[in-house]
């Protein structure tokens, strides 16, 4: 058990109970009563016991007399300490193992180690969290008693927290389940099941990153724990990482548990999702290619352009085009050159043309395109001020 500090809420509770005990004791003749009062004040100062901190516990301090008095001890005389206001000793559990207060101290020490408690501006632990943790502890002890638990120790208490967390999961109280599993982990941080169960609760509230961390910790503790791999797959699936869900989670789980039909079904569903995702990606890529400017060829050249030519240039292009200039007469998809008053060149397959030829055409476009400058202020291929494509 880790050593407690003077600021620990457990230490304060113990000291608070001890001071309450000292206040109930009648000082015998010859005892230095003043020295006893000084000792009490020193304890209050060392452990920061004030009237405000005492009220934070919202209950009477635990009676030390009742703890050290046997439930069957009837030898106490009428002149003994007055126990009328103390906890009924007969109702205390007959512990086999750790006594209640020591177990309580172990839990609070473990919670402080994992920094469960927030601190108030004056440096004290959050009273609300202290009260909540105390209630969770007592609820667990009550369940251990009612279930006939044979041994009361940190391990049994951690198992009880886990069982309570499972019940919270069944009731869809996921935050409560996470807290109970966290209490179990604080007491037993090398239990693969506790981390795996908390991962399931995290996944239910979409805290997938935390779920993945818990699954990986569970696998680190027990590399053959198939359920940890299965829940790792579910966490990745919830993130939309279907490939990771299959390869890092479900397939590993199936290797360890080959007859698990649930895991087989999870693999089938994840593979279907992965195929759909890949199909959508291909469709998006295709759509992106189709959404390029339809008037542009594959090398940034307009697939069809028109420019006026003088007779010499027209003759040159007619010679290039061949008889009639119909390069598409065989129904093929070759680049098309049509000669008229202006020359129209269709480069619909410009991406199939040699780079040298397409580059030359691009240079010619730039060279001759200025012959109409000043005659038409609209962009080539538009009609009027609205920029609509022309009907040519």
Tab-separated table of C-alpha atoms in Angstrom:
chain	number	residue	atom	x	y	z
A	1	UNK	CA	0.000	0.000	0.000
A	2	UNK	CA	1.327	3.444	-0.896
A	3	UNK	CA	2.107	5.763	1.989
A	4	UNK	CA	-0.535	8.363	2.663
A	5	UNK	CA	0.268	12.022	3.096
A	6	UNK	CA	-0.904	14.387	5.802
A	7	UNK	CA	-3.135	16.038	3.169
A	8	UNK	CA	-4.807	12.753	2.271
A	9	UNK	CA	-8.564	12.713	2.953
A	10	UNK	CA	-8.131	9.284	4.528
A	11	UNK	CA	-5.556	10.626	6.987
A	12	UNK	CA	-7.813	13.527	7.815
A	13	UNK	CA	-10.725	11.206	8.474
A	14	UNK	CA	-8.587	9.040	10.756
A	15	UNK	CA	-7.251	12.052	12.665
A	16	UNK	CA	-10.749	13.503	12.861
A	17	UNK	CA	-11.969	10.249	14.413
A	18	UNK	CA	-9.004	10.158	16.794
A	19	UNK	CA	-9.622	13.721	17.953
A	20	UNK	CA	-13.260	12.823	18.473
A	21	UNK	CA	-12.101	9.852	20.535
A	22	UNK	CA	-9.813	12.039	22.657
A	23	UNK	CA	-12.681	14.448	23.300
A	24	UNK	CA	-14.765	11.544	24.614
A	25	UNK	CA	-12.106	10.307	27.043
A	26	UNK	CA	-12.231	11.352	30.675
A	27	UNK	CA	-8.779	12.456	31.798
A	28	UNK	CA	-7.510	10.436	34.765
A	29	UNK	CA	-5.936	12.108	37.781
A	30	UNK	CA	-2.279	12.958	37.292
A	31	UNK	CA	-2.481	13.180	33.476
A	32	UNK	CA	-1.121	16.367	31.924
A	33	UNK	CA	-4.424	17.631	30.553
A	34	UNK	CA	-2.832	20.796	29.184
A	35	UNK	CA	-0.208	18.738	27.336
A	36	UNK	CA	-3.000	16.626	25.845
A	37	UNK	CA	-4.728	19.747	24.543
A	38	UNK	CA	-1.461	20.952	22.993
A	39	UNK	CA	-1.048	17.582	21.278
A	40	UNK	CA	-4.570	17.828	19.873
A	41	UNK	CA	-3.886	21.310	18.526
A	42	UNK	CA	-0.635	20.124	16.937
A	43	UNK	CA	-2.493	17.291	15.184
A	44	UNK	CA	-5.141	19.688	13.919
A	45	UNK	CA	-2.473	21.976	12.527
A	46	UNK	CA	-0.423	19.172	10.926
A	47	UNK	CA	-3.404	17.557	9.229
A	48	UNK	CA	-5.252	20.823	8.549
A	49	UNK	CA	-8.301	19.831	10.561
A	50	UNK	CA	-10.608	22.819	10.796
A	51	UNK	CA	-14.273	23.237	11.542
A	52	UNK	CA	-14.885	23.739	7.828
A	53	UNK	CA	-13.026	20.588	6.804
A	54	UNK	CA	-14.849	18.603	9.472
A	55	UNK	CA	-18.206	19.710	8.069
A	56	UNK	CA	-17.127	18.532	4.614
A	57	UNK	CA	-17.504	14.926	5.727
A	58	UNK	CA	-21.235	15.477	6.312
A	59	UNK	CA	-21.273	12.746	8.960
A	60	UNK	CA	-20.180	12.013	12.497
A	61	UNK	CA	-16.606	10.711	12.697
A	62	UNK	CA	-16.255	6.946	12.775
A	63	UNK	CA	-16.077	5.753	16.364
A	64	UNK	CA	-12.697	4.198	17.108
A	65	UNK	CA	-14.191	2.547	20.174
A	66	UNK	CA	-16.698	0.638	18.059
A	67	UNK	CA	-13.923	-0.545	15.732
A	68	UNK	CA	-11.835	-1.974	18.563
A	69	UNK	CA	-14.730	-3.410	20.519
A	70	UNK	CA	-15.622	-7.008	19.751
A	71	UNK	CA	-19.271	-7.501	18.696
A	72	UNK	CA	-19.602	-10.347	21.184
A	73	UNK	CA	-17.664	-8.702	24.007
A	74	UNK	CA	-20.069	-8.232	26.880
A	75	UNK	CA	-17.411	-7.626	29.495
A	76	UNK	CA	-17.667	-3.852	29.337
A	77	UNK	CA	-18.813	-2.386	32.624
A	78	UNK	CA	-21.388	0.330	32.990
A	79	UNK	CA	-18.560	2.706	33.826
A	80	UNK	CA	-17.001	2.225	30.390
A	81	UNK	CA	-17.194	4.735	27.555
A	82	UNK	CA	-20.635	5.767	26.404
A	83	UNK	CA	-21.243	4.088	23.016
A	84	UNK	CA	-24.825	5.214	22.626
A	85	UNK	CA	-23.895	7.697	19.885
A	86	UNK	CA	-21.372	5.457	18.140
A	87	UNK	CA	-21.872	3.041	15.277
A	88	UNK	CA	-23.517	-0.197	16.416
A	89	UNK	CA	-20.631	-2.647	16.484
A	90	UNK	CA	-22.961	-5.591	15.884
A	91	UNK	CA	-23.752	-4.157	12.456
A	92	UNK	CA	-20.130	-3.950	11.385
A	93	UNK	CA	-19.110	-6.669	8.917
A	94	UNK	CA	-17.113	-9.540	10.351
A	95	UNK	CA	-14.140	-8.980	8.030
A	96	UNK	CA	-11.854	-11.764	7.036
A	97	UNK	CA	-8.844	-9.974	5.704
A	98	UNK	CA	-8.626	-6.191	5.791
A	99	UNK	CA	-10.710	-4.157	8.219
A	100	UNK	CA	-13.151	-1.650	6.822
A	101	UNK	CA	-11.125	1.473	7.601
A	102	UNK	CA	-7.915	0.021	6.252
A	103	UNK	CA	-9.688	-0.994	3.065
A	104	UNK	CA	-11.175	2.482	2.861
A	105	UNK	CA	-7.670	3.907	3.210
A	106	UNK	CA	-6.332	1.658	0.454
A	107	UNK	CA	-9.054	2.817	-1.935
A	108	UNK	CA	-8.506	6.519	-1.263
A	109	UNK	CA	-4.754	6.115	-1.504
A	110	UNK	CA	-5.185	4.408	-4.887
A	111	UNK	CA	-7.544	7.134	-6.099
A	112	UNK	CA	-5.088	9.834	-5.090
A	113	UNK	CA	-2.330	7.993	-6.917
A	114	UNK	CA	-4.301	8.177	-10.178
A	115	UNK	CA	-5.240	11.817	-9.433
A	116	UNK	CA	-8.945	11.107	-9.214
A	117	UNK	CA	-9.661	14.015	-6.882
A	118	UNK	CA	-9.743	17.612	-8.021
A	119	UNK	CA	-8.414	20.241	-5.639
A	120	UNK	CA	-10.141	23.319	-4.330
A	121	UNK	CA	-8.467	26.763	-4.458
A	122	UNK	CA	-7.174	26.285	-0.888
A	123	UNK	CA	-5.493	23.006	-1.844
A	124	UNK	CA	-8.009	20.586	-0.327
A	125	UNK	CA	-9.564	17.661	-2.176
A	126	UNK	CA	-12.936	18.390	-3.726
A	127	UNK	CA	-15.510	17.706	-0.960
A	128	UNK	CA	-18.147	16.609	-3.473
A	129	UNK	CA	-15.813	14.009	-4.939
A	130	UNK	CA	-14.815	12.866	-1.455
A	131	UNK	CA	-18.448	12.366	-0.560
A	132	UNK	CA	-19.138	10.551	-3.820
A	133	UNK	CA	-16.147	8.229	-3.438
A	134	UNK	CA	-17.167	7.484	0.144
A	135	UNK	CA	-20.674	6.554	-0.992
A	136	UNK	CA	-19.340	4.336	-3.784
A	137	UNK	CA	-17.123	2.579	-1.237
A	138	UNK	CA	-19.943	1.959	1.229
A	139	UNK	CA	-22.283	0.764	-1.542
A	140	UNK	CA	-19.636	-1.732	-2.604
A	141	UNK	CA	-19.108	-2.934	0.974
A	142	UNK	CA	-22.867	-3.400	1.385
A	143	UNK	CA	-22.977	-5.469	-1.804
A	144	UNK	CA	-20.029	-7.559	-0.635
A	145	UNK	CA	-21.844	-8.252	2.640
A	146	UNK	CA	-25.138	-9.115	0.996
A	147	UNK	CA	-23.472	-11.437	-1.498
A	148	UNK	CA	-21.741	-13.371	1.276
A	149	UNK	CA	-18.219	-12.317	0.339
A	150	UNK	CA	-15.773	-14.481	2.264
A	151	UNK	CA	-12.788	-12.158	2.153
A	152	UNK	CA	-12.731	-8.411	2.301
A	153	UNK	CA	-9.602	-7.080	0.610
A	154	UNK	CA	-8.587	-4.777	-2.239
A	155	UNK	CA	-8.933	-7.538	-4.833
A	156	UNK	CA	-12.482	-8.422	-3.768
A	157	UNK	CA	-13.419	-4.749	-3.634
A	158	UNK	CA	-12.086	-4.210	-7.168
A	159	UNK	CA	-14.104	-7.189	-8.425
A	160	UNK	CA	-17.201	-5.728	-6.770
A	161	UNK	CA	-16.635	-2.401	-8.554
A	162	UNK	CA	-16.336	-4.302	-11.841
A	163	UNK	CA	-19.632	-6.138	-11.239
A	164	UNK	CA	-21.348	-2.867	-10.399
A	165	UNK	CA	-19.887	-1.371	-13.590
A	166	UNK	CA	-21.335	-4.266	-15.587
A	167	UNK	CA	-24.769	-3.571	-14.114
A	168	UNK	CA	-24.440	0.112	-15.024
A	169	UNK	CA	-23.572	-0.907	-18.607
A	170	UNK	CA	-26.688	-3.048	-18.795
A	171	UNK	CA	-28.716	-0.037	-17.664
A	172	UNK	CA	-26.934	2.136	-20.255
A	173	UNK	CA	-25.451	4.283	-17.482
A	174	UNK	CA	-22.141	4.535	-19.298
A	175	UNK	CA	-20.561	7.394	-17.330
A	176	UNK	CA	-21.324	5.610	-14.071
A	177	UNK	CA	-19.863	2.413	-15.513
A	178	UNK	CA	-16.665	4.239	-16.501
A	179	UNK	CA	-16.280	5.585	-12.958
A	180	UNK	CA	-16.801	2.173	-11.365
A	181	UNK	CA	-14.331	0.512	-13.736
A	182	UNK	CA	-11.880	3.330	-12.951
A	183	UNK	CA	-12.205	2.555	-9.228
A	184	UNK	CA	-11.494	-1.100	-9.985
A	185	UNK	CA	-8.444	-0.156	-12.082
A	186	UNK	CA	-7.155	2.142	-9.325
A	187	UNK	CA	-7.096	-0.844	-6.968
A	188	UNK	CA	-5.863	-3.383	-9.504
A	189	UNK	CA	-4.121	-1.782	-12.471
A	190	UNK	CA	-2.860	-5.053	-13.949
A	191	UNK	CA	-6.260	-6.565	-14.660
A	192	UNK	CA	-6.894	-6.822	-18.418
A	193	UNK	CA	-10.653	-7.299	-17.970
A	194	UNK	CA	-11.112	-3.984	-16.135
A	195	UNK	CA	-9.484	-1.996	-18.966
A	196	UNK	CA	-11.383	-3.929	-21.620
A	197	UNK	CA	-14.734	-3.305	-19.929
A	198	UNK	CA	-14.016	0.393	-19.543
A	199	UNK	CA	-13.112	0.497	-23.254
A	200	UNK	CA	-16.588	-0.832	-24.064
A	201	UNK	CA	-18.165	1.963	-22.010
A	202	UNK	CA	-15.968	4.600	-23.665
A	203	UNK	CA	-16.990	3.343	-27.119
A	204	UNK	CA	-20.665	3.654	-26.208
A	205	UNK	CA	-20.259	7.409	-25.627
A	206	UNK	CA	-18.014	7.871	-28.690
A	207	UNK	CA	-14.809	8.387	-26.691
A	208	UNK	CA	-13.047	6.106	-29.141
A	209	UNK	CA	-9.497	7.314	-28.550
A	210	UNK	CA	-9.803	6.482	-24.842
A	211	UNK	CA	-11.347	3.119	-25.752
A	212	UNK	CA	-8.410	2.291	-28.033
A	213	UNK	CA	-5.918	3.180	-25.286
A	214	UNK	CA	-7.701	0.911	-22.818
A	215	UNK	CA	-7.846	-1.952	-25.336
A	216	UNK	CA	-4.139	-1.625	-26.064
A	217	UNK	CA	-3.397	-1.603	-22.314
A	218	UNK	CA	-5.544	-4.697	-21.881
A	219	UNK	CA	-3.655	-6.451	-24.693
A	220	UNK	CA	-0.347	-5.355	-23.167
A	221	UNK	CA	-1.369	-7.104	-19.941
A	222	UNK	CA	-2.775	-10.204	-21.669
A	223	UNK	CA	-1.795	-10.646	-25.313
A	224	UNK	CA	-4.145	-13.648	-25.631
A	225	UNK	CA	-7.287	-11.846	-24.497
A	226	UNK	CA	-9.495	-12.144	-27.585
A	227	UNK	CA	-12.220	-9.818	-26.297
A	228	UNK	CA	-9.713	-6.970	-26.038
A	229	UNK	CA	-8.910	-7.362	-29.750
A	230	UNK	CA	-12.600	-7.565	-30.598
A	231	UNK	CA	-13.360	-4.346	-28.711
A	232	UNK	CA	-10.321	-2.709	-30.276
A	233	UNK	CA	-11.891	-3.524	-33.651
A	234	UNK	CA	-15.192	-2.000	-32.549
A	235	UNK	CA	-13.451	1.206	-31.438
A	236	UNK	CA	-11.643	1.531	-34.783
A	237	UNK	CA	-14.901	0.761	-36.608
A	238	UNK	CA	-16.659	3.529	-34.664
A	239	UNK	CA	-13.937	5.912	-35.879
A	240	UNK	CA	-14.547	4.853	-39.474
A	241	UNK	CA	-11.143	3.140	-39.674
A	242	UNK	CA	-12.460	-0.060	-41.217
A	243	UNK	CA	-9.102	-1.438	-42.364
A	244	UNK	CA	-7.650	-1.057	-38.862
A	245	UNK	CA	-10.790	-2.573	-37.372
A	246	UNK	CA	-10.322	-5.673	-39.522
A	247	UNK	CA	-6.545	-6.099	-39.411
A	248	UNK	CA	-5.701	-4.854	-35.898
A	249	UNK	CA	-8.837	-5.967	-34.130
A	250	UNK	CA	-11.291	-8.492	-35.518
A	251	UNK	CA	-8.842	-10.784	-37.337
A	252	UNK	CA	-6.622	-10.972	-34.240
A	253	UNK	CA	-9.667	-11.820	-32.142
A	254	UNK	CA	-10.687	-14.544	-34.604
A	255	UNK	CA	-7.215	-16.070	-34.499
A	256	UNK	CA	-7.591	-16.474	-30.743
A	257	UNK	CA	-11.239	-17.525	-30.881
A	258	UNK	CA	-11.815	-19.202	-34.291
A	259	UNK	CA	-15.410	-20.224	-33.570
A	260	UNK	CA	-16.696	-16.822	-32.487
A	261	UNK	CA	-19.579	-16.113	-34.871
A	262	UNK	CA	-19.994	-12.557	-33.607
A	263	UNK	CA	-16.430	-11.682	-34.613
A	264	UNK	CA	-16.944	-13.307	-38.026
A	265	UNK	CA	-20.021	-11.152	-38.560
A	266	UNK	CA	-18.094	-8.040	-37.482
A	267	UNK	CA	-15.425	-8.810	-40.078
A	268	UNK	CA	-18.066	-9.243	-42.795
A	269	UNK	CA	-19.732	-5.917	-41.937
A	270	UNK	CA	-16.406	-4.061	-41.721
A	271	UNK	CA	-15.244	-5.497	-45.076
A	272	UNK	CA	-18.498	-4.388	-46.680
A	273	UNK	CA	-18.024	-0.883	-45.280
A	274	UNK	CA	-14.449	-0.833	-46.534
A	275	UNK	CA	-15.553	-1.811	-50.057
A	276	UNK	CA	-18.227	0.894	-50.051
A	277	UNK	CA	-15.660	3.452	-48.921
A	278	UNK	CA	-13.227	2.427	-51.656
A	279	UNK	CA	-15.992	2.534	-54.268
A	280	UNK	CA	-17.022	6.018	-53.188
A	281	UNK	CA	-13.418	7.160	-53.359
A	282	UNK	CA	-13.068	5.860	-56.919
A	283	UNK	CA	-16.330	7.549	-57.918
A	284	UNK	CA	-15.143	10.822	-56.439
A	285	UNK	CA	-11.882	10.597	-58.343
A	286	UNK	CA	-13.759	9.893	-61.574
A	287	UNK	CA	-16.157	12.723	-60.893
A	288	UNK	CA	-13.261	15.082	-60.225
A	289	UNK	CA	-11.773	14.237	-63.624
A	290	UNK	CA	-15.082	14.816	-65.359
A	291	UNK	CA	-15.615	18.120	-63.636
A	292	UNK	CA	-12.581	19.648	-65.304
A	293	UNK	CA	-13.333	22.362	-67.891
A	294	UNK	CA	-14.901	20.406	-70.781
A	295	UNK	CA	-13.400	22.917	-73.189
A	296	UNK	CA	-9.856	22.020	-72.191
A	297	UNK	CA	-7.743	19.217	-73.553
A	298	UNK	CA	-5.549	16.979	-71.455
A	299	UNK	CA	-2.562	19.328	-71.639
A	300	UNK	CA	-4.298	22.616	-70.854
A	301	UNK	CA	-5.281	23.293	-74.471
A	302	UNK	CA	-8.859	24.119	-75.465
A	303	UNK	CA	-10.301	21.005	-77.129
A	304	UNK	CA	-11.840	23.247	-79.786
A	305	UNK	CA	-10.783	26.716	-80.768
A	306	UNK	CA	-11.318	29.027	-83.675
A	307	UNK	CA	-9.095	31.676	-85.204
A	308	UNK	CA	-9.146	33.621	-88.489
A	309	UNK	CA	-6.352	32.764	-90.902
A	310	UNK	CA	-5.055	34.419	-94.028
A	311	UNK	CA	-5.250	32.343	-97.247
A	312	UNK	CA	-1.654	31.115	-96.976
A	313	UNK	CA	-2.153	29.782	-93.492
A	314	UNK	CA	-5.491	28.299	-94.481
A	315	UNK	CA	-3.837	26.465	-97.329
A	316	UNK	CA	-1.205	25.121	-94.971
A	317	UNK	CA	-3.801	23.719	-92.599
A	318	UNK	CA	-5.795	22.250	-95.478
A	319	UNK	CA	-2.704	20.372	-96.528
A	320	UNK	CA	-2.290	19.153	-92.946
A	321	UNK	CA	-5.928	18.065	-92.806
A	322	UNK	CA	-5.878	16.095	-96.035
A	323	UNK	CA	-8.780	15.819	-98.486
A	324	UNK	CA	-11.731	17.818	-97.183
A	325	UNK	CA	-10.046	18.160	-93.794
A	326	UNK	CA	-12.360	15.532	-92.284
A	327	UNK	CA	-10.161	13.671	-89.916
A	328	UNK	CA	-13.128	11.962	-88.362
A	329	UNK	CA	-14.675	10.284	-91.384
A	330	UNK	CA	-13.814	6.794	-90.276
A	331	UNK	CA	-15.701	7.292	-87.069
A	332	UNK	CA	-12.484	7.295	-85.058
A	333	UNK	CA	-11.825	9.681	-82.216
A	334	UNK	CA	-8.802	11.354	-83.786
A	335	UNK	CA	-8.081	15.080	-83.366
A	336	UNK	CA	-10.312	16.954	-85.783
A	337	UNK	CA	-9.469	19.956	-87.940
A	338	UNK	CA	-12.299	21.657	-89.824
A	339	UNK	CA	-11.503	24.434	-92.256
A	340	UNK	CA	-13.929	27.236	-93.113
A	341	UNK	CA	-13.869	31.040	-93.037
A	342	UNK	CA	-12.183	30.532	-89.692
A	343	UNK	CA	-10.304	27.398	-88.824
A	344	UNK	CA	-11.778	25.218	-86.093
A	345	UNK	CA	-9.522	22.685	-84.477
A	346	UNK	CA	-11.020	20.011	-82.208
A	347	UNK	CA	-8.440	18.659	-79.825
A	348	UNK	CA	-10.807	16.420	-77.862
A	349	UNK	CA	-8.062	13.831	-77.597
A	350	UNK	CA	-5.209	16.267	-77.059
A	351	UNK	CA	-3.962	14.158	-74.209
A	352	UNK	CA	-3.119	11.481	-76.800
A	353	UNK	CA	-1.122	13.866	-78.987
A	354	UNK	CA	2.648	14.126	-78.805
A	355	UNK	CA	3.814	16.841	-76.476
A	356	UNK	CA	5.729	18.558	-79.301
A	357	UNK	CA	2.612	18.878	-81.476
A	358	UNK	CA	0.336	20.049	-78.672
A	359	UNK	CA	2.959	22.555	-77.575
A	360	UNK	CA	3.244	23.908	-81.109
A	361	UNK	CA	-0.515	24.312	-81.353
A	362	UNK	CA	-0.610	26.118	-78.046
A	363	UNK	CA	2.079	28.535	-79.273
A	364	UNK	CA	0.148	29.114	-82.504
A	365	UNK	CA	-3.006	29.857	-80.578
A	366	UNK	CA	-1.196	32.485	-78.572
A	367	UNK	CA	0.427	33.908	-81.702
A	368	UNK	CA	-2.684	34.145	-83.886
A	369	UNK	CA	-5.308	34.646	-81.240
A	370	UNK	CA	-4.536	38.364	-81.089
A	371	UNK	CA	-5.660	38.978	-84.702
A	372	UNK	CA	-9.201	39.692	-83.491
A	373	UNK	CA	-8.112	41.893	-80.599
A	374	UNK	CA	-10.179	45.029	-80.552
A	375	UNK	CA	-12.946	43.467	-82.679
A	376	UNK	CA	-14.542	41.409	-79.890
A	377	UNK	CA	-14.208	42.177	-76.189
A	378	UNK	CA	-16.014	38.993	-75.071
A	379	UNK	CA	-13.998	35.930	-74.078
A	380	UNK	CA	-13.640	33.387	-76.902
A	381	UNK	CA	-16.569	31.027	-76.837
A	382	UNK	CA	-18.984	33.385	-75.062
A	383	UNK	CA	-21.887	35.389	-76.387
A	384	UNK	CA	-22.561	38.923	-75.249
A	385	UNK	CA	-21.924	40.460	-71.877
A	386	UNK	CA	-23.391	37.558	-69.957
A	387	UNK	CA	-20.602	35.181	-70.810
A	388	UNK	CA	-22.894	32.415	-72.119
A	389	UNK	CA	-21.305	29.903	-74.528
A	390	UNK	CA	-21.935	30.737	-78.147
A	391	UNK	CA	-23.946	28.448	-80.350
A	392	UNK	CA	-21.032	27.974	-82.801
